[in-house]
Amino acid sequence: MFAQEKIEAQPYTVQTTYEKLRKYYPTVIPVAELHDDRVIARENITYRKVDGIRLDMDIYVPTGKEKENTPAILLVHGGGWISGTKENQRAMAQYLAKNGFVAATVSYRLSSQAPYPAAVLDIKAAIRWLREKAGTYGIDPDRIAISGASAGAQLATLVGVTPDSPLYQEGKSRYSDAVQAIINTDGIVSFIHPEAEEGKYAAYWLGGTKTEKPGIWQEASPLEYVNETTPPTLFINSAQPRFHAGRDDMMRILEKHGIYNEAHTIPDSPHSFWLLHPWFETTLNYSIAFLNKVFKK
């Protein structure tokens, strides 16, 4: 089968993105990590071990807020479900922490390690872990957001629209995997939408092509679950229409139910814009403004 063919994962980092895009955008600069004593770093903390695989997260806490009820955000990296690492989201997490949020970047099982729904289960486990450890990191368990970029945005949105869903249950837990806000940075919200163009990487992750596995492609589409319980959602998009698939439909449903939402398309921007200056600041500022609005007590 097509989906069973071995796919070569291409490295996906800030540096490889810079090398790829600087030919077309000569003035871009790769985002560097933040070194600031206003941010406390707790890195490579194991939150889950599954099938012999250790999954870690990095947590960044604003200095002085270790014991406060601070809103938190979990950041999910992209990479076509097959590549990328939590370090791709490190700078964004650090700057969010500098601006008053507990920010965590998360690793999850890639498609080369386990097919869908493994990554979804991992990310939901990470949210439950953050709630369990809320007192340790000064997290307000009632104010947790999830953010993702590219494939990470599809994952983050799917997690966000399926709170405590039986579809993704792994036994019983006293902690919820629900989030109170979603930030989708250039990720599709439907694999089956007429505008969707996903191909071999999605097929590899989902265990078959759209023709072979139509039910799974539909099941993994966040748009299928959007309803009156969906949390406020922010979309930050590139100028590449492919990555908008399903966005406008989701926003119409949110509007119908009176749920706060925003969408910003950055002119003349490539996919992966959030990893480079000058677009990193724009992405950060949109995110901070949205989180402050949603989480304002």
PDB file of N, CA and C in Angstrom, residues 123-182:
ATOM      1  N   ILE A 123      -0.375  14.143  23.204  1.00  0.00           N
ATOM      2  CA  ILE A 123      -0.607  15.553  23.517  1.00  0.00           C
ATOM      3  C   ILE A 123      -1.700  15.699  24.570  1.00  0.00           C
ATOM      4  N   LYS A 124      -2.725  14.878  24.486  1.00  0.00           N
ATOM      5  CA  LYS A 124      -3.755  14.898  25.524  1.00  0.00           C
ATOM      6  C   LYS A 124      -3.164  14.483  26.874  1.00  0.00           C
ATOM      7  N   ALA A 125      -2.269  13.496  26.860  1.00  0.00           N
ATOM      8  CA  ALA A 125      -1.597  13.092  28.097  1.00  0.00           C
ATOM      9  C   ALA A 125      -0.758  14.238  28.655  1.00  0.00           C
ATOM     10  N   ALA A 126      -0.151  15.025  27.772  1.00  0.00           N
ATOM     11  CA  ALA A 126       0.661  16.165  28.212  1.00  0.00           C
ATOM     12  C   ALA A 126      -0.199  17.211  28.912  1.00  0.00           C
ATOM     13  N   ILE A 127      -1.395  17.453  28.409  1.00  0.00           N
ATOM     14  CA  ILE A 127      -2.293  18.420  29.053  1.00  0.00           C
ATOM     15  C   ILE A 127      -2.712  17.917  30.435  1.00  0.00           C
ATOM     16  N   ARG A 128      -3.051  16.653  30.517  1.00  0.00           N
ATOM     17  CA  ARG A 128      -3.416  16.090  31.824  1.00  0.00           C
ATOM     18  C   ARG A 128      -2.234  16.186  32.797  1.00  0.00           C
ATOM     19  N   TRP A 129      -1.031  15.943  32.299  1.00  0.00           N
ATOM     20  CA  TRP A 129       0.174  16.020  33.136  1.00  0.00           C
ATOM     21  C   TRP A 129       0.362  17.444  33.655  1.00  0.00           C
ATOM     22  N   LEU A 130       0.161  18.439  32.794  1.00  0.00           N
ATOM     23  CA  LEU A 130       0.286  19.827  33.226  1.00  0.00           C
ATOM     24  C   LEU A 130      -0.729  20.150  34.321  1.00  0.00           C
ATOM     25  N   ARG A 131      -1.937  19.630  34.184  1.00  0.00           N
ATOM     26  CA  ARG A 131      -2.928  19.867  35.237  1.00  0.00           C
ATOM     27  C   ARG A 131      -2.523  19.196  36.537  1.00  0.00           C
ATOM     28  N   GLU A 132      -2.006  17.980  36.412  1.00  0.00           N
ATOM     29  CA  GLU A 132      -1.574  17.265  37.607  1.00  0.00           C
ATOM     30  C   GLU A 132      -0.446  18.020  38.315  1.00  0.00           C
ATOM     31  N   LYS A 133       0.452  18.630  37.558  1.00  0.00           N
ATOM     32  CA  LYS A 133       1.617  19.318  38.113  1.00  0.00           C
ATOM     33  C   LYS A 133       1.390  20.828  38.230  1.00  0.00           C
ATOM     34  N   ALA A 134       0.146  21.260  38.162  1.00  0.00           N
ATOM     35  CA  ALA A 134      -0.148  22.689  38.149  1.00  0.00           C
ATOM     36  C   ALA A 134       0.476  23.417  39.334  1.00  0.00           C
ATOM     37  N   GLY A 135       0.400  22.820  40.518  1.00  0.00           N
ATOM     38  CA  GLY A 135       0.955  23.460  41.704  1.00  0.00           C
ATOM     39  C   GLY A 135       2.461  23.610  41.647  1.00  0.00           C
ATOM     40  N   THR A 136       3.134  22.676  40.998  1.00  0.00           N
ATOM     41  CA  THR A 136       4.594  22.713  40.902  1.00  0.00           C
ATOM     42  C   THR A 136       5.079  23.872  40.045  1.00  0.00           C
ATOM     43  N   TYR A 137       4.329  24.195  38.984  1.00  0.00           N
ATOM     44  CA  TYR A 137       4.782  25.206  38.029  1.00  0.00           C
ATOM     45  C   TYR A 137       3.943  26.484  38.052  1.00  0.00           C
ATOM     46  N   GLY A 138       3.088  26.631  39.060  1.00  0.00           N
ATOM     47  CA  GLY A 138       2.292  27.845  39.183  1.00  0.00           C
ATOM     48  C   GLY A 138       1.238  28.004  38.113  1.00  0.00           C
ATOM     49  N   ILE A 139       0.696  26.894  37.623  1.00  0.00           N
ATOM     50  CA  ILE A 139      -0.282  26.915  36.530  1.00  0.00           C
ATOM     51  C   ILE A 139      -1.702  27.002  37.085  1.00  0.00           C
ATOM     52  N   ASP A 140      -2.508  27.833  36.469  1.00  0.00           N
ATOM     53  CA  ASP A 140      -3.940  27.847  36.743  1.00  0.00           C
ATOM     54  C   ASP A 140      -4.572  26.728  35.920  1.00  0.00           C
ATOM     55  N   PRO A 141      -5.052  25.659  36.543  1.00  0.00           N
ATOM     56  CA  PRO A 141      -5.578  24.527  35.769  1.00  0.00           C
ATOM     57  C   PRO A 141      -6.846  24.836  34.991  1.00  0.00           C
ATOM     58  N   ASP A 142      -7.458  25.983  35.271  1.00  0.00           N
ATOM     59  CA  ASP A 142      -8.668  26.386  34.551  1.00  0.00           C
ATOM     60  C   ASP A 142      -8.366  27.335  33.397  1.00  0.00           C
ATOM     61  N   ARG A 143      -7.074  27.612  33.180  1.00  0.00           N
ATOM     62  CA  ARG A 143      -6.687  28.500  32.077  1.00  0.00           C
ATOM     63  C   ARG A 143      -5.478  27.910  31.357  1.00  0.00           C
ATOM     64  N   ILE A 144      -5.754  26.895  30.549  1.00  0.00           N
ATOM     65  CA  ILE A 144      -4.707  26.259  29.757  1.00  0.00           C
ATOM     66  C   ILE A 144      -5.083  26.360  28.277  1.00  0.00           C
ATOM     67  N   ALA A 145      -4.165  26.876  27.479  1.00  0.00           N
ATOM     68  CA  ALA A 145      -4.358  26.988  26.035  1.00  0.00           C
ATOM     69  C   ALA A 145      -3.458  25.984  25.334  1.00  0.00           C
ATOM     70  N   ILE A 146      -3.796  25.709  24.078  1.00  0.00           N
ATOM     71  CA  ILE A 146      -2.929  24.872  23.248  1.00  0.00           C
ATOM     72  C   ILE A 146      -2.655  25.615  21.953  1.00  0.00           C
ATOM     73  N   SER A 147      -1.412  25.546  21.503  1.00  0.00           N
ATOM     74  CA  SER A 147      -0.997  26.210  20.272  1.00  0.00           C
ATOM     75  C   SER A 147      -0.194  25.238  19.433  1.00  0.00           C
ATOM     76  N   GLY A 148      -0.350  25.324  18.129  1.00  0.00           N
ATOM     77  CA  GLY A 148       0.427  24.466  17.252  1.00  0.00           C
ATOM     78  C   GLY A 148       0.748  25.173  15.960  1.00  0.00           C
ATOM     79  N   ALA A 149       1.771  24.681  15.276  1.00  0.00           N
ATOM     80  CA  ALA A 149       2.189  25.261  14.005  1.00  0.00           C
ATOM     81  C   ALA A 149       2.231  24.163  12.947  1.00  0.00           C
ATOM     82  N   SER A 150       1.639  24.433  11.774  1.00  0.00           N
ATOM     83  CA  SER A 150       1.618  23.489  10.661  1.00  0.00           C
ATOM     84  C   SER A 150       0.923  22.186  11.082  1.00  0.00           C
ATOM     85  N   ALA A 151       1.583  21.038  10.933  1.00  0.00           N
ATOM     86  CA  ALA A 151       0.966  19.786  11.383  1.00  0.00           C
ATOM     87  C   ALA A 151       0.668  19.843  12.874  1.00  0.00           C
ATOM     88  N   GLY A 152       1.504  20.579  13.614  1.00  0.00           N
ATOM     89  CA  GLY A 152       1.240  20.767  15.033  1.00  0.00           C
ATOM     90  C   GLY A 152      -0.033  21.545  15.281  1.00  0.00           C
ATOM     91  N   ALA A 153      -0.404  22.420  14.364  1.00  0.00           N
ATOM     92  CA  ALA A 153      -1.653  23.172  14.492  1.00  0.00           C
ATOM     93  C   ALA A 153      -2.855  22.263  14.255  1.00  0.00           C
ATOM     94  N   GLN A 154      -2.732  21.357  13.289  1.00  0.00           N
ATOM     95  CA  GLN A 154      -3.812  20.376  13.094  1.00  0.00           C
ATOM     96  C   GLN A 154      -3.980  19.547  14.357  1.00  0.00           C
ATOM     97  N   LEU A 155      -2.873  19.099  14.933  1.00  0.00           N
ATOM     98  CA  LEU A 155      -2.924  18.300  16.156  1.00  0.00           C
ATOM     99  C   LEU A 155      -3.494  19.108  17.320  1.00  0.00           C
ATOM    100  N   ALA A 156      -3.004  20.323  17.495  1.00  0.00           N
ATOM    101  CA  ALA A 156      -3.474  21.157  18.596  1.00  0.00           C
ATOM    102  C   ALA A 156      -4.969  21.428  18.485  1.00  0.00           C
ATOM    103  N   THR A 157      -5.425  21.694  17.270  1.00  0.00           N
ATOM    104  CA  THR A 157      -6.842  21.982  17.080  1.00  0.00           C
ATOM    105  C   THR A 157      -7.684  20.737  17.322  1.00  0.00           C
ATOM    106  N   LEU A 158      -7.216  19.588  16.844  1.00  0.00           N
ATOM    107  CA  LEU A 158      -7.951  18.344  17.074  1.00  0.00           C
ATOM    108  C   LEU A 158      -8.063  18.061  18.570  1.00  0.00           C
ATOM    109  N   VAL A 159      -6.973  18.239  19.287  1.00  0.00           N
ATOM    110  CA  VAL A 159      -7.004  18.054  20.738  1.00  0.00           C
ATOM    111  C   VAL A 159      -7.976  19.049  21.374  1.00  0.00           C
ATOM    112  N   GLY A 160      -7.931  20.296  20.898  1.00  0.00           N
ATOM    113  CA  GLY A 160      -8.763  21.332  21.489  1.00  0.00           C
ATOM    114  C   GLY A 160     -10.253  21.154  21.285  1.00  0.00           C
ATOM    115  N   VAL A 161     -10.636  20.530  20.167  1.00  0.00           N
ATOM    116  CA  VAL A 161     -12.069  20.380  19.871  1.00  0.00           C
ATOM    117  C   VAL A 161     -12.627  19.025  20.313  1.00  0.00           C
ATOM    118  N   THR A 162     -11.791  18.197  20.948  1.00  0.00           N
ATOM    119  CA  THR A 162     -12.254  16.881  21.416  1.00  0.00           C
ATOM    120  C   THR A 162     -11.949  16.712  22.909  1.00  0.00           C
ATOM    121  N   PRO A 163     -12.441  17.610  23.765  1.00  0.00           N
ATOM    122  CA  PRO A 163     -12.114  17.515  25.191  1.00  0.00           C
ATOM    123  C   PRO A 163     -12.665  16.243  25.820  1.00  0.00           C
ATOM    124  N   ASP A 164     -11.777  15.488  26.453  1.00  0.00           N
ATOM    125  CA  ASP A 164     -12.173  14.274  27.183  1.00  0.00           C
ATOM    126  C   ASP A 164     -13.037  13.342  26.337  1.00  0.00           C
ATOM    127  N   SER A 165     -12.746  13.295  25.051  1.00  0.00           N
ATOM    128  CA  SER A 165     -13.547  12.486  24.128  1.00  0.00           C
ATOM    129  C   SER A 165     -13.291  10.988  24.319  1.00  0.00           C
ATOM    130  N   PRO A 166     -14.348  10.175  24.347  1.00  0.00           N
ATOM    131  CA  PRO A 166     -14.166   8.716  24.419  1.00  0.00           C
ATOM    132  C   PRO A 166     -13.331   8.173  23.269  1.00  0.00           C
ATOM    133  N   LEU A 167     -13.313   8.889  22.155  1.00  0.00           N
ATOM    134  CA  LEU A 167     -12.547   8.450  20.988  1.00  0.00           C
ATOM    135  C   LEU A 167     -11.063   8.370  21.302  1.00  0.00           C
ATOM    136  N   TYR A 168     -10.591   9.220  22.207  1.00  0.00           N
ATOM    137  CA  TYR A 168      -9.166   9.286  22.517  1.00  0.00           C
ATOM    138  C   TYR A 168      -8.881   8.995  23.992  1.00  0.00           C
ATOM    139  N   GLN A 169      -9.691   8.145  24.580  1.00  0.00           N
ATOM    140  CA  GLN A 169      -9.500   7.786  25.987  1.00  0.00           C
ATOM    141  C   GLN A 169      -8.466   6.676  26.132  1.00  0.00           C
ATOM    142  N   GLU A 170      -7.660   6.795  27.166  1.00  0.00           N
ATOM    143  CA  GLU A 170      -6.700   5.748  27.529  1.00  0.00           C
ATOM    144  C   GLU A 170      -6.889   5.436  29.015  1.00  0.00           C
ATOM    145  N   GLY A 171      -7.921   4.698  29.325  1.00  0.00           N
ATOM    146  CA  GLY A 171      -8.198   4.435  30.726  1.00  0.00           C
ATOM    147  C   GLY A 171      -8.817   5.659  31.386  1.00  0.00           C
ATOM    148  N   LYS A 172      -8.879   5.637  32.698  1.00  0.00           N
ATOM    149  CA  LYS A 172      -9.501   6.729  33.438  1.00  0.00           C
ATOM    150  C   LYS A 172      -8.443   7.619  34.070  1.00  0.00           C
ATOM    151  N   SER A 173      -8.744   8.906  34.111  1.00  0.00           N
ATOM    152  CA  SER A 173      -7.853   9.870  34.747  1.00  0.00           C
ATOM    153  C   SER A 173      -8.701  10.887  35.493  1.00  0.00           C
ATOM    154  N   ARG A 174      -8.217  11.340  36.615  1.00  0.00           N
ATOM    155  CA  ARG A 174      -8.924  12.377  37.371  1.00  0.00           C
ATOM    156  C   ARG A 174      -8.700  13.752  36.776  1.00  0.00           C
ATOM    157  N   TYR A 175      -7.794  13.831  35.792  1.00  0.00           N
ATOM    158  CA  TYR A 175      -7.469  15.121  35.179  1.00  0.00           C
ATOM    159  C   TYR A 175      -8.019  15.198  33.762  1.00  0.00           C
ATOM    160  N   SER A 176      -8.533  16.355  33.421  1.00  0.00           N
ATOM    161  CA  SER A 176      -9.133  16.583  32.105  1.00  0.00           C
ATOM    162  C   SER A 176      -8.071  16.967  31.082  1.00  0.00           C
ATOM    163  N   ASP A 177      -8.331  16.645  29.806  1.00  0.00           N
ATOM    164  CA  ASP A 177      -7.458  17.104  28.728  1.00  0.00           C
ATOM    165  C   ASP A 177      -8.071  18.287  27.976  1.00  0.00           C
ATOM    166  N   ALA A 178      -9.102  18.893  28.554  1.00  0.00           N
ATOM    167  CA  ALA A 178      -9.745  20.051  27.920  1.00  0.00           C
ATOM    168  C   ALA A 178      -8.835  21.267  27.989  1.00  0.00           C
ATOM    169  N   VAL A 179      -8.913  22.101  26.955  1.00  0.00           N
ATOM    170  CA  VAL A 179      -8.195  23.378  26.961  1.00  0.00           C
ATOM    171  C   VAL A 179      -9.214  24.501  26.842  1.00  0.00           C
ATOM    172  N   GLN A 180      -8.772  25.696  27.210  1.00  0.00           N
ATOM    173  CA  GLN A 180      -9.684  26.836  27.231  1.00  0.00           C
ATOM    174  C   GLN A 180      -9.430  27.819  26.086  1.00  0.00           C
ATOM    175  N   ALA A 181      -8.456  27.535  25.239  1.00  0.00           N
ATOM    176  CA  ALA A 181      -8.187  28.369  24.075  1.00  0.00           C
ATOM    177  C   ALA A 181      -7.322  27.582  23.093  1.00  0.00           C
ATOM    178  N   ILE A 182      -7.470  27.908  21.806  1.00  0.00           N
ATOM    179  CA  ILE A 182      -6.708  27.260  20.740  1.00  0.00           C
ATOM    180  C   ILE A 182      -6.040  28.331  19.888  1.00  0.00           C
TER     181      ILE A 182
END
